[in-house]
Amino acid sequence: MSYLINGKTGNWEVVVGLEVHAQVVSNTKLFSGASTEFGAKPNHQVSLIDAAMPGMLPVINKYCVEQAIKTGVGLNATINLYSVFERKNYFYADLPQGYQISQYKHPIVGEGKIELDLEDGVTREIGIERLHMEQDAGKSIHDHDPKRSFIDLNRSGVCLMEIVSKPDIRSPEEAGAFLRKLRAILRYLGTCDGNMEEGSMRADVNVSVRHPGENLRTRVEVKNVNSMRFVMQAIEVEAERQVSVWESGGEVIQETRLFDVNKGKTRAMRKKEFAHDYRYFPDPDLLPLKLEIEYVNSITSTLPELPDEKKARFVKEHGLSSYDANVLVSDKQKAEYFESVMQYTPKQNQRDRDPKVVVNWVTTNLFGALNAVGKDISESKISAEQLGDLLDLVSDDLISGRIAKDVFDIMFETGRDASDIVKEKGLTQITDIGKIEAIVDKVLLENPDQVNQVRGGNNKAIGWFVGQIMQATDGKANPQLVNKVLREKLN
Amino acid sequence: MSELTRLSISEAACHLESKNISSEELTIAHIEEMERCRDLNAFITETPELALQRAKKSDARRSKGENVGAMDGIPIAIKDLFCTDGVLTTAGSHILDGFKPNYESTISQNLRDAGAVMLGKTNLDEFAMGSANVTSYYGPVKNPWVVNDLKDRVPGGSSGGSAVSVAARLSLGAVGTDTGGSIRQPASFCGIVGLKPTYGRCSRWGTVAFASSLDQAGPMTRSVEDAAIMLQAMAGYDPKDSTSARVETPKFNAELVSGVKGMMIGIPEEYTLDSTSEEIRKLWEQGCQWLESAGASCKRVSLPHTEFALPCYYIIAPAEASSNLARYDGVRYGLRVDGDSLDEMYENTRGEGFGAEVRRRIMIGTYVLSAGYYDAYYVKAQKVRALIAKDFEAAFADVDVILTPTAPTAAFPIGDRMGDPITMYLNDVFTVPASVAGLPAISIPAGLDSLGLPLGLHLIGRAFDEVTLLRTAKALENLADFNASPSKVDS
Amino acid sequence: MSLSHDDVEKIAHLARIKIDDAELETLRTELNNIIGWVEQLSKVDTDGIEPMTSVVGTNLGHRNDSVSEVNLSDKILANAPDRVGDFYAVPKVVE
C-alpha cells in the first residue's frame, strides 16, 4: 500500500534515503590499539592517537577492513579493491584531530541492495549507494556544568561503517523495514551489534516530498535519530512539515534538522555562520587501501547464511510459509532457536518434529510470551531442547495440547523441564480406554436430557459432552479417545 | 674550547671504545660549550642533568662490558620537533606552551637505544616552517659564522638550532627534519653535512607533523661518515608509521670509501638560475671537476619540471599543514586563550598561539583545499608532483647521483628577506625537488664564499640508495677538503 | 584569482584563527601574492596525469585487532589546560 500525504494541492509522496552509522564489532579502534568496550570510565579507552597527541599516526585495524568487506558482501554490493582514506576537516570539541578520517571519493564498498519483506507479503528492493569506513568522534556532555561542556574521547576513533541507501524508501514503514532488515544482516554477519540504544547503530534521515511523478525536491537531513520508532516518527512529521511549507507558498530549504523526541517535531540546528567546507583530501598519513581479490574471496567464503538464504531454505526444507519464515529469520537468534528445536536426534520410535507445529509454538507461544514481558529470545528461560521435549510429549500423546499450554506457562516462569512438571502435577493424559469409558458412562447417566438431544439429531451437543468429560478429568483425557467413546455410546 | 668537542662521532666512538675518554667527560665538555654559546640561541631546552645521567649509564655499560650501541655515550642534540618523554616539546611554537609529552618519538628512541646522549632540544622555525630560523617563538638562532661585517647571520632553517649546535661544536651530531630543505639548507649555511633520507626511511611517529607526505628526519653532522653512523641508528621500518617503508636497512657505510670511479654524475640543466650567485655556480662546476678527477663522469640531465617544484611544494605542504595543525586547539594540551564560546576559544588560542608564517601557511592550505579550488590547486599540484617524480626517474636511468648547489646563496643577515614571504621561499629552490619526489639528498660543505661564509654542494640519489649517495658524498668531502670552522669556534 | 577581504575572513574562520582587522589587509596582500605565484602551475600540461598522493609505492600496513593500549587516561589528560575529573573541559557548546 502506498503511503501518501493528502494535501490541499493533491497527494504528496515522501522520498527517503537513510545514512546509517553502524559501529563495527571489533576489539580495538579503527586506527589505534585502544579498546572499544562499552561503558568504560570517561577517557579511559583513549590512546595517544585517539587524543591526537602531537606526532601520533594512524595504523589501520585489519579486522575492521574485514568486517566492512563482510558487510559489503552481505549487502550484495561491489567490493572496491582500491579505496582511499581522506580527511574531513572541521573543528569540534569532540573531534581531537580537527579532522575525521573517512572515505570519500573511493569507498571500500560500492552499490548493493537490500530486499525488504513488507507486512502485506510484498517485497521491495532498496538500493545501497555505498558503504564507507570512518572514525567515530568523542562525546560532548553539555549538562554537567553551566558554563562548560565536558569531553569524553572513549568513542573517538571507534570504527563506523556509514551505509548509505538510495532514496528508494517511500514510507515510514519502509524505513522501519529497511532498518530492521539491515540490522538483521549486520547481526547475522557479526559486524555490528545493531544496538540503537547504546548508539552502535544511528541513522540520519534524508527526507523530501513531491507530487507523484515529479522530479525530486529539496531534501532535509534529520540527524542522529536513535531508535526505529523515532526514525519512522521523524519521517512522518518532517514530511508533513514540508508539505505544509510547500502548500503555504514557502520553500523548503536544504538544511540539517534535529528530531525533538519530547515535542515529536523536527527543529533546525543552530545555524552555522558559514556553510560547511570539509576540505576533504587523501590522508597523507595513510596509503590507499589495496585489496587482493583472493583476500576478498577468502572472506566471502566464510560468511554465514544470511536472512534471505535462510528464509528460502526454511520454506524449502521445512515447508514453512513465507510469513512464518520471515518472522523467524528477522532475528538470527530466533532463527537459531527454531533450528535447534528442529535439529534434534529422534529417540527410538519417534517421528521427526513437525515444522509447522514447531514454528507455531516458537512464534506464537514463545515469542508472544516474551513480547508480553518485553524480553528478548536470549532471555528465554525455556531452552530449545526443553521446548522440543514439551512438543514430543504432545506428539507422543502423553499430554494434550491444552495441558501443554499450561505446562508451557510454568516452564516460561520457572525454566523447569516439561516432563518434571507433568509428573509432579499428574498431568499425564488418560489414554486407558476403560477409564475413559467409565467416566463417559457416568456423565451420560447424569445428563439424560442431553443424551436425548443428541440421539434426536443435535450433534452439537456432542461437543458439550466432550467439554464435560474434559472438565471431569482436569483436561487430561485424550480428546480423540473421548470423542470416539462418546460417539460409540451415543449411537 | 675543549679538544673533546672537536672530535667527530667516529673518532669519539673510538676513544670511548678504548676508554681513553668517558662519556661523562665528553658530555660535560659539550654541556660547557652549550652553556657558553647560549647567545647563539641554538637550544630551546637544555637537558644537562638528563645528559649526565645517560652519559654515566653509558660509562657503566662499558665498564661492565655490557653490549653497547653504535652511538653509546655520544652527546647529540635533538630538534625540538621530536616528542621526548618528560621533556618540554615546543615545535618552536607558542601554541605548545608547557607541553611535556609522555612518550618518545621513534627517532629519538632509536638514538637512545643506540646509546646516544641527548643534550637538549634545538631551536627551529615554528612548526619547521621557514628557511632562516627566524619564525621561532623562542627567537632567531644565530649562525656561528661571523665575517668581517660582524653581522649576525641566519643559520638557515628550519633545523637552524641543530645545524648551529653541530657547527659550533655544541654537540657531536644533531637530528633535524627536512620537509623542503630544512636539513640541507641550514647544513649548507653552517658548513656541515646534512642528510635527508628517502621518504619512508625514518619513522615519523612522535615527530610533530608539518607536511606528512614530505617530512623526513635525518642526521646533521660534521662528516659524511658520521652521517652514515647516525642514520644507521635512526633508520628502520616502524609499524607505528603507515608510511614507513618496509625495506631492509642497508649498512650505510658499506661503500663509504669505494670512491666514484666509473660513476655517472648528473648535472641538471634547469638548476642554472639567474638568482644563483656566480660563486655558487663556480663551486658547482668545481664539484663536477673534482668528481671527474676522481674517475667519475659528469653528464647533463634534464629535469624539465624543476621550476614548478617550488610552487607545487607551496600548495602541498601548506595544505597538509593546515590539516595537521588543526589539533592545536587548546583542548588537550598547550596554550589555551579563553573565549566565550568554543569557536571563540579556538580562534583566540590559534590566533595567539601561531606566529605569522604559520598562520599564513595554514590560511593558504585551507584555501587550496576549500570547495571550488581543490582541483585547481591541490589536485593540480599533485599532478605536477607526479611529473617531477617522473623527471627524476628518467634522469636516474642514465646517472647514479645528481649534483646541484644546495642553496642559491650563502647565509644572509638576520632581518634580510623578511619583507616578502616568496623571497624567503626561494631559498629552497634546489632542495625542494628531491623532497617532492621523496628522494634522498645530502649537503656537503664544499667551500667558502668571498666573505668567508660556507657554501654547500647537494647530491640527490635514487630512492632507498643512500649507500651510493653517501659513497659519492664521502668522495666529494675528501676532494673538497673543507676544514674551515666558524669564528665562534676559534674564539 | 584574487582574495577579497571577505574571502580572507572566511578562510580565517574555517581555520579558526583570529585575525585583527588591522592585520587582515596585509595578510590579504601576502596571500594574494603567494596564490598568484603558485598559479604558475597552470602553465604545466597535466592532461592524463594521475595525481600523486604519496611517494611510497608499497601497500598500506596494518595492525591486528588486539588491545595494545590500556588505561592511558592519565597520559592523555596530563597536559590538559582545563580538566574536570577525567573529562576535558571546554567553553559550553550550544547545539
GROMACS .gro file of N, CA and C in nm, chain B residues 71-190:
model
  360
  562MET      N    1   7.625   0.430   1.900
  562MET     CA    2   7.647   0.569   1.939
  562MET      C    3   7.654   0.583   2.090
  563ASP      N    4   7.693   0.476   2.155
  563ASP     CA    5   7.690   0.476   2.301
  563ASP      C    6   7.779   0.585   2.359
  564GLY      N    7   7.715   0.674   2.437
  564GLY     CA    8   7.789   0.780   2.505
  564GLY      C    9   7.813   0.904   2.422
  565ILE      N   10   7.761   0.910   2.300
  565ILE     CA   11   7.785   1.024   2.210
  565ILE      C   12   7.679   1.133   2.236
  566PRO      N   13   7.725   1.253   2.276
  566PRO     CA   14   7.628   1.361   2.301
  566PRO      C   15   7.576   1.424   2.172
  567ILE      N   16   7.445   1.425   2.160
  567ILE     CA   17   7.382   1.482   2.040
  567ILE      C   18   7.270   1.578   2.080
  568ALA      N   19   7.226   1.654   1.981
  568ALA     CA   20   7.114   1.746   2.004
  568ALA      C   21   6.995   1.701   1.920
  569ILE      N   22   6.878   1.726   1.972
  569ILE     CA   23   6.755   1.682   1.905
  569ILE      C   24   6.669   1.804   1.872
  570LYS      N   25   6.631   1.812   1.747
  570LYS     CA   26   6.542   1.922   1.706
  570LYS      C   27   6.414   1.918   1.790
  571ASP      N   28   6.369   2.034   1.831
  571ASP     CA   29   6.254   2.036   1.921
  571ASP      C   30   6.122   2.013   1.848
  572LEU      N   31   6.126   1.923   1.752
  572LEU     CA   32   6.008   1.880   1.680
  572LEU      C   33   5.979   1.735   1.716
  573PHE      N   34   6.079   1.672   1.779
  573PHE     CA   35   6.063   1.532   1.820
  573PHE      C   36   6.009   1.528   1.962
  574CYS      N   37   5.904   1.453   1.983
  574CYS     CA   38   5.849   1.441   2.117
  574CYS      C   39   5.943   1.359   2.203
  575THR      N   40   5.975   1.413   2.320
  575THR     CA   41   6.069   1.346   2.410
  575THR      C   42   6.003   1.331   2.545
  576ASP      N   43   6.006   1.210   2.595
  576ASP     CA   44   5.935   1.173   2.716
  576ASP      C   45   5.977   1.260   2.835
  577GLY      N   46   5.881   1.334   2.888
  577GLY     CA   47   5.906   1.414   3.007
  577GLY      C   48   5.983   1.543   2.983
  578VAL      N   49   6.020   1.568   2.858
  578VAL     CA   50   6.096   1.689   2.827
  578VAL      C   51   6.011   1.780   2.737
  579LEU      N   52   6.003   1.907   2.780
  579LEU     CA   53   5.927   2.007   2.705
  579LEU      C   54   5.949   1.992   2.554
  580THR      N   55   5.841   1.992   2.480
  580THR     CA   56   5.850   1.983   2.334
  580THR      C   57   5.764   2.095   2.277
  581THR      N   58   5.827   2.186   2.202
  581THR     CA   59   5.756   2.309   2.165
  581THR      C   60   5.729   2.326   2.016
  582ALA      N   61   5.804   2.258   1.930
  582ALA     CA   62   5.797   2.283   1.785
  582ALA      C   63   5.824   2.430   1.755
  583GLY      N   64   5.887   2.499   1.847
  583GLY     CA   65   5.919   2.641   1.826
  583GLY      C   66   5.796   2.729   1.828
  584SER      N   67   5.688   2.676   1.886
  584SER     CA   68   5.561   2.749   1.881
  584SER      C   69   5.509   2.782   2.020
  585HIS      N   70   5.445   2.899   2.027
  585HIS     CA   71   5.378   2.941   2.150
  585HIS      C   72   5.263   2.846   2.183
  586ILE      N   73   5.204   2.788   2.078
  586ILE     CA   74   5.081   2.711   2.100
  586ILE      C   75   5.107   2.581   2.176
  587LEU      N   76   5.233   2.538   2.180
  587LEU     CA   77   5.263   2.416   2.257
  587LEU      C   78   5.320   2.450   2.394
  588ASP      N   79   5.291   2.568   2.442
  588ASP     CA   80   5.335   2.611   2.575
  588ASP      C   81   5.322   2.501   2.679
  589GLY      N   82   5.433   2.470   2.740
  589GLY     CA   83   5.429   2.379   2.854
  589GLY      C   84   5.404   2.234   2.820
  590PHE      N   85   5.403   2.200   2.693
  590PHE     CA   86   5.369   2.063   2.655
  590PHE      C   87   5.484   1.966   2.682
  591LYS      N   88   5.459   1.874   2.774
  591LYS     CA   89   5.557   1.769   2.803
  591LYS      C   90   5.498   1.636   2.761
  592PRO      N   91   5.545   1.581   2.650
  592PRO     CA   92   5.489   1.452   2.607
  592PRO      C   93   5.524   1.344   2.709
  593ASN      N   94   5.441   1.242   2.717
  593ASN     CA   95   5.480   1.128   2.799
  593ASN      C   96   5.506   1.008   2.709
  594TYR      N   97   5.567   1.038   2.596
  594TYR     CA   98   5.607   0.934   2.502
  594TYR      C   99   5.730   0.984   2.427
  595GLU      N  100   5.801   0.892   2.366
  595GLU     CA  101   5.926   0.928   2.299
  595GLU      C  102   5.913   0.895   2.151
  596SER      N  103   5.949   0.989   2.065
  596SER     CA  104   5.941   0.964   1.922
  596SER      C  105   6.027   0.844   1.884
  597THR      N  106   5.990   0.776   1.778
  597THR     CA  107   6.067   0.658   1.735
  597THR      C  108   6.213   0.697   1.708
  598ILE      N  109   6.234   0.811   1.643
  598ILE     CA  110   6.370   0.851   1.609
  598ILE      C  111   6.454   0.877   1.734
  599SER      N  112   6.401   0.955   1.828
  599SER     CA  113   6.482   0.982   1.948
  599SER      C  114   6.496   0.855   2.032
  600GLN      N  115   6.396   0.769   2.027
  600GLN     CA  116   6.406   0.641   2.098
  600GLN      C  117   6.514   0.553   2.035
  601ASN      N  118   6.515   0.547   1.902
  601ASN     CA  119   6.617   0.467   1.834
  601ASN      C  120   6.757   0.516   1.870
  602LEU      N  121   6.772   0.648   1.877
  602LEU     CA  122   6.903   0.703   1.912
  602LEU      C  123   6.937   0.671   2.057
  603ARG      N  124   6.838   0.679   2.144
  603ARG     CA  125   6.860   0.641   2.285
  603ARG      C  126   6.901   0.496   2.293
  604ASP      N  127   6.830   0.414   2.216
  604ASP     CA  128   6.862   0.270   2.217
  604ASP      C  129   7.004   0.245   2.168
  605ALA      N  130   7.052   0.332   2.078
  605ALA     CA  131   7.189   0.316   2.029
  605ALA      C  132   7.289   0.376   2.128
  606GLY      N  133   7.237   0.430   2.238
  606GLY     CA  134   7.325   0.480   2.343
  606GLY      C  135   7.354   0.629   2.338
  607ALA      N  136   7.300   0.699   2.237
  607ALA     CA  137   7.329   0.842   2.224
  607ALA      C  138   7.275   0.919   2.345
  608VAL      N  139   7.343   1.027   2.378
  608VAL     CA  140   7.310   1.108   2.495
  608VAL      C  141   7.250   1.240   2.448
  609MET      N  142   7.124   1.267   2.485
  609MET     CA  143   7.060   1.391   2.441
  609MET      C  144   7.101   1.508   2.529
  610LEU      N  145   7.156   1.613   2.465
  610LEU     CA  146   7.198   1.733   2.539
  610LEU      C  147   7.083   1.831   2.556
  611GLY      N  148   6.992   1.829   2.463
  611GLY     CA  149   6.880   1.923   2.471
  611GLY      C  150   6.804   1.927   2.341
  612LYS      N  151   6.705   2.016   2.339
  612LYS     CA  152   6.615   2.028   2.224
  612LYS      C  153   6.648   2.158   2.151
  613THR      N  154   6.674   2.146   2.022
  613THR     CA  155   6.723   2.263   1.949
  613THR      C  156   6.611   2.347   1.888
  614ASN      N  157   6.647   2.472   1.875
  614ASN     CA  158   6.558   2.573   1.821
  614ASN      C  159   6.529   2.544   1.673
  615LEU      N  160   6.418   2.597   1.626
  615LEU     CA  161   6.375   2.569   1.488
  615LEU      C  162   6.274   2.674   1.447
  616ASP      N  163   6.249   2.682   1.318
  616ASP     CA  164   6.138   2.764   1.273
  616ASP      C  165   6.010   2.703   1.326
  617GLU      N  166   5.914   2.788   1.359
  617GLU     CA  167   5.789   2.740   1.418
  617GLU      C  168   5.727   2.632   1.329
  618PHE      N  169   5.703   2.516   1.390
  618PHE     CA  170   5.649   2.400   1.319
  618PHE      C  171   5.729   2.367   1.194
  619ALA      N  172   5.859   2.400   1.198
  619ALA     CA  173   5.952   2.370   1.087
  619ALA      C  174   5.919   2.448   0.961
  620MET      N  175   5.844   2.556   0.976
  620MET     CA  176   5.807   2.635   0.859
  620MET      C  177   5.896   2.758   0.848
  621GLY      N  178   6.002   2.742   0.769
  621GLY     CA  179   6.090   2.856   0.748
  621GLY      C  180   6.223   2.810   0.695
  622SER      N  181   6.300   2.903   0.645
  622SER     CA  182   6.430   2.871   0.586
  622SER      C  183   6.540   2.956   0.648
  623ALA      N  184   6.512   3.018   0.761
  623ALA     CA  185   6.612   3.106   0.821
  623ALA      C  186   6.612   3.098   0.973
  624ASN      N  187   6.529   3.014   1.026
  624ASN     CA  188   6.512   3.004   1.171
  624ASN      C  189   6.482   3.139   1.236
  625VAL      N  190   6.397   3.215   1.169
  625VAL     CA  191   6.356   3.343   1.226
  625VAL      C  192   6.210   3.342   1.269
  626THR      N  193   6.140   3.228   1.247
  626THR     CA  194   5.998   3.228   1.283
  626THR      C  195   5.972   3.162   1.418
  627SER      N  196   6.080   3.121   1.487
  627SER     CA  197   6.062   3.055   1.616
  627SER      C  198   6.004   3.150   1.719
  628TYR      N  199   5.910   3.100   1.799
  628TYR     CA  200   5.857   3.178   1.911
  628TYR      C  201   5.969   3.207   2.011
  629TYR      N  202   6.071   3.123   2.011
  629TYR     CA  203   6.183   3.137   2.105
  629TYR      C  204   6.297   3.221   2.049
  630GLY      N  205   6.267   3.294   1.944
  630GLY     CA  206   6.365   3.388   1.889
  630GLY      C  207   6.453   3.325   1.784
  631PRO      N  208   6.521   3.411   1.706
  631PRO     CA  209   6.606   3.361   1.598
  631PRO      C  210   6.732   3.294   1.651
  632VAL      N  211   6.783   3.203   1.570
  632VAL     CA  212   6.912   3.140   1.601
  632VAL      C  213   7.018   3.213   1.522
  633LYS      N  214   7.138   3.228   1.583
  633LYS     CA  215   7.246   3.298   1.512
  633LYS      C  216   7.344   3.198   1.453
  634ASN      N  217   7.383   3.227   1.333
  634ASN     CA  218   7.485   3.145   1.267
  634ASN      C  219   7.621   3.172   1.334
  635PRO      N  220   7.694   3.067   1.369
  635PRO     CA  221   7.825   3.090   1.434
  635PRO      C  222   7.931   3.148   1.339
  636TRP      N  223   7.901   3.147   1.212
  636TRP     CA  224   7.995   3.204   1.116
  636TRP      C  225   7.977   3.355   1.113
  637VAL      N  226   8.073   3.424   1.168
  637VAL     CA  227   8.068   3.570   1.169
  637VAL      C  228   8.185   3.620   1.085
  638VAL      N  229   8.156   3.705   0.989
  638VAL     CA  230   8.263   3.753   0.900
  638VAL      C  231   8.291   3.900   0.928
  639ASN      N  232   8.369   3.959   0.840
  639ASN     CA  233   8.419   4.094   0.867
  639ASN      C  234   8.312   4.199   0.898
  640ASP      N  235   8.196   4.184   0.832
  640ASP     CA  236   8.092   4.286   0.857
  640ASP      C  237   8.030   4.273   0.996
  641LEU      N  238   8.065   4.165   1.068
  641LEU     CA  239   8.020   4.140   1.205
  641LEU      C  240   7.867   4.129   1.220
  642LYS      N  241   7.799   4.113   1.107
  642LYS     CA  242   7.653   4.099   1.115
  642LYS      C  243   7.615   3.959   1.165
  643ASP      N  244   7.509   3.955   1.243
  643ASP     CA  245   7.454   3.824   1.281
  643ASP      C  246   7.379   3.768   1.162
  644ARG      N  247   7.416   3.645   1.125
  644ARG     CA  248   7.351   3.585   1.009
  644ARG      C  249   7.259   3.472   1.051
  645VAL      N  250   7.168   3.441   0.960
  645VAL     CA  251   7.076   3.330   0.988
  645VAL      C  252   7.151   3.198   0.969
  646PRO      N  253   7.109   3.095   1.039
  646PRO     CA  254   7.172   2.964   1.022
  646PRO      C  255   7.104   2.883   0.913
  647GLY      N  256   7.000   2.941   0.850
  647GLY     CA  257   6.915   2.861   0.764
  647GLY      C  258   6.808   2.795   0.848
  648GLY      N  259   6.717   2.728   0.781
  648GLY     CA  260   6.610   2.666   0.858
  648GLY      C  261   6.541   2.558   0.776
  649SER      N  262   6.457   2.487   0.838
  649SER     CA  263   6.412   2.512   0.974
  649SER      C  264   6.500   2.451   1.083
  650SER      N  265   6.586   2.356   1.049
  650SER     CA  266   6.666   2.292   1.155
  650SER      C  267   6.787   2.378   1.190
  651GLY      N  268   6.765   2.508   1.212
  651GLY     CA  269   6.874   2.601   1.237
  651GLY      C  270   6.948   2.573   1.368
  652GLY      N  271   6.873   2.544   1.472
  652GLY     CA  272   6.936   2.516   1.601
  652GLY      C  273   7.022   2.392   1.594
  653SER      N  274   6.975   2.290   1.527
  653SER     CA  275   7.051   2.166   1.513
  653SER      C  276   7.179   2.191   1.434
  654ALA      N  277   7.167   2.268   1.324
  654ALA     CA  278   7.284   2.298   1.241
  654ALA      C  279   7.388   2.375   1.322
  655VAL      N  280   7.341   2.473   1.397
  655VAL     CA  281   7.433   2.556   1.476
  655VAL      C  282   7.499   2.473   1.586
  656SER      N  283   7.421   2.387   1.647
  656SER     CA  284   7.477   2.308   1.756
  656SER      C  285   7.592   2.220   1.706
  657VAL      N  286   7.580   2.171   1.583
  657VAL     CA  287   7.688   2.088   1.527
  657VAL      C  288   7.804   2.176   1.479
  658ALA      N  289   7.770   2.286   1.408
  658ALA     CA  290   7.874   2.373   1.353
  658ALA      C  291   7.956   2.438   1.463
  659ALA      N  292   7.890   2.478   1.571
  659ALA     CA  293   7.961   2.548   1.680
  659ALA      C  294   8.017   2.452   1.784
  660ARG      N  295   8.013   2.324   1.752
  660ARG     CA  296   8.071   2.222   1.841
  660ARG      C  297   8.000   2.215   1.976
  661LEU      N  298   7.869   2.236   1.974
  661LEU     CA  299   7.792   2.221   2.097
  661LEU      C  300   7.744   2.077   2.113
  662SER      N  301   7.746   2.005   2.002
  662SER     CA  302   7.712   1.862   2.006
  662SER      C  303   7.790   1.794   1.894
  663LEU      N  304   7.806   1.663   1.904
  663LEU     CA  305   7.881   1.591   1.801
  663LEU      C  306   7.795   1.566   1.677
  664GLY      N  307   7.669   1.567   1.698
  664GLY     CA  308   7.576   1.550   1.587
  664GLY      C  309   7.440   1.599   1.631
  665ALA      N  310   7.350   1.613   1.538
  665ALA     CA  311   7.215   1.656   1.575
  665ALA      C  312   7.115   1.594   1.479
  666VAL      N  313   6.992   1.585   1.527
  666VAL     CA  314   6.886   1.535   1.442
  666VAL      C  315   6.806   1.654   1.391
  667GLY      N  316   6.779   1.652   1.264
  667GLY     CA  317   6.694   1.754   1.205
  667GLY      C  318   6.577   1.689   1.136
  668THR      N  319   6.490   1.771   1.082
  668THR     CA  320   6.387   1.719   0.991
  668THR      C  321   6.390   1.804   0.866
  669ASP      N  322   6.351   1.743   0.757
  669ASP     CA  323   6.359   1.809   0.628
  669ASP      C  324   6.228   1.786   0.555
  670THR      N  325   6.159   1.896   0.524
  670THR     CA  326   6.033   1.886   0.452
  670THR      C  327   6.051   1.938   0.309
  671GLY      N  328   6.131   2.048   0.299
  671GLY     CA  329   6.161   2.101   0.166
  671GLY      C  330   6.307   2.143   0.154
  672GLY      N  331   6.385   2.113   0.258
  672GLY     CA  332   6.525   2.152   0.259
  672GLY      C  333   6.575   2.186   0.398
  673SER      N  334   6.491   2.160   0.497
  673SER     CA  335   6.517   2.204   0.634
  673SER      C  336   6.637   2.141   0.703
  674ILE      N  337   6.695   2.037   0.645
  674ILE     CA  338   6.823   1.984   0.696
  674ILE      C  339   6.935   2.036   0.608
  675ARG      N  340   6.914   2.027   0.479
  675ARG     CA  341   7.023   2.052   0.383
  675ARG      C  342   7.060   2.199   0.371
  676GLN      N  343   6.960   2.285   0.368
  676GLN     CA  344   6.990   2.428   0.353
  676GLN      C  345   7.061   2.483   0.476
  677PRO      N  346   7.018   2.458   0.599
  677PRO     CA  347   7.096   2.505   0.715
  677PRO      C  348   7.234   2.439   0.723
  678ALA      N  349   7.244   2.313   0.677
  678ALA     CA  350   7.375   2.247   0.675
  678ALA      C  351   7.468   2.328   0.585
  679SER      N  352   7.418   2.370   0.471
  679SER     CA  353   7.497   2.449   0.377
  679SER      C  354   7.534   2.584   0.439
  680PHE      N  355   7.440   2.649   0.503
  680PHE     CA  356   7.464   2.781   0.563
  680PHE      C  357   7.563   2.773   0.680
  681CYS      N  358   7.571   2.657   0.744
  681CYS     CA  359   7.655   2.645   0.864
  681CYS      C  360   7.781   2.564   0.840
   0.00000   0.00000   0.00000
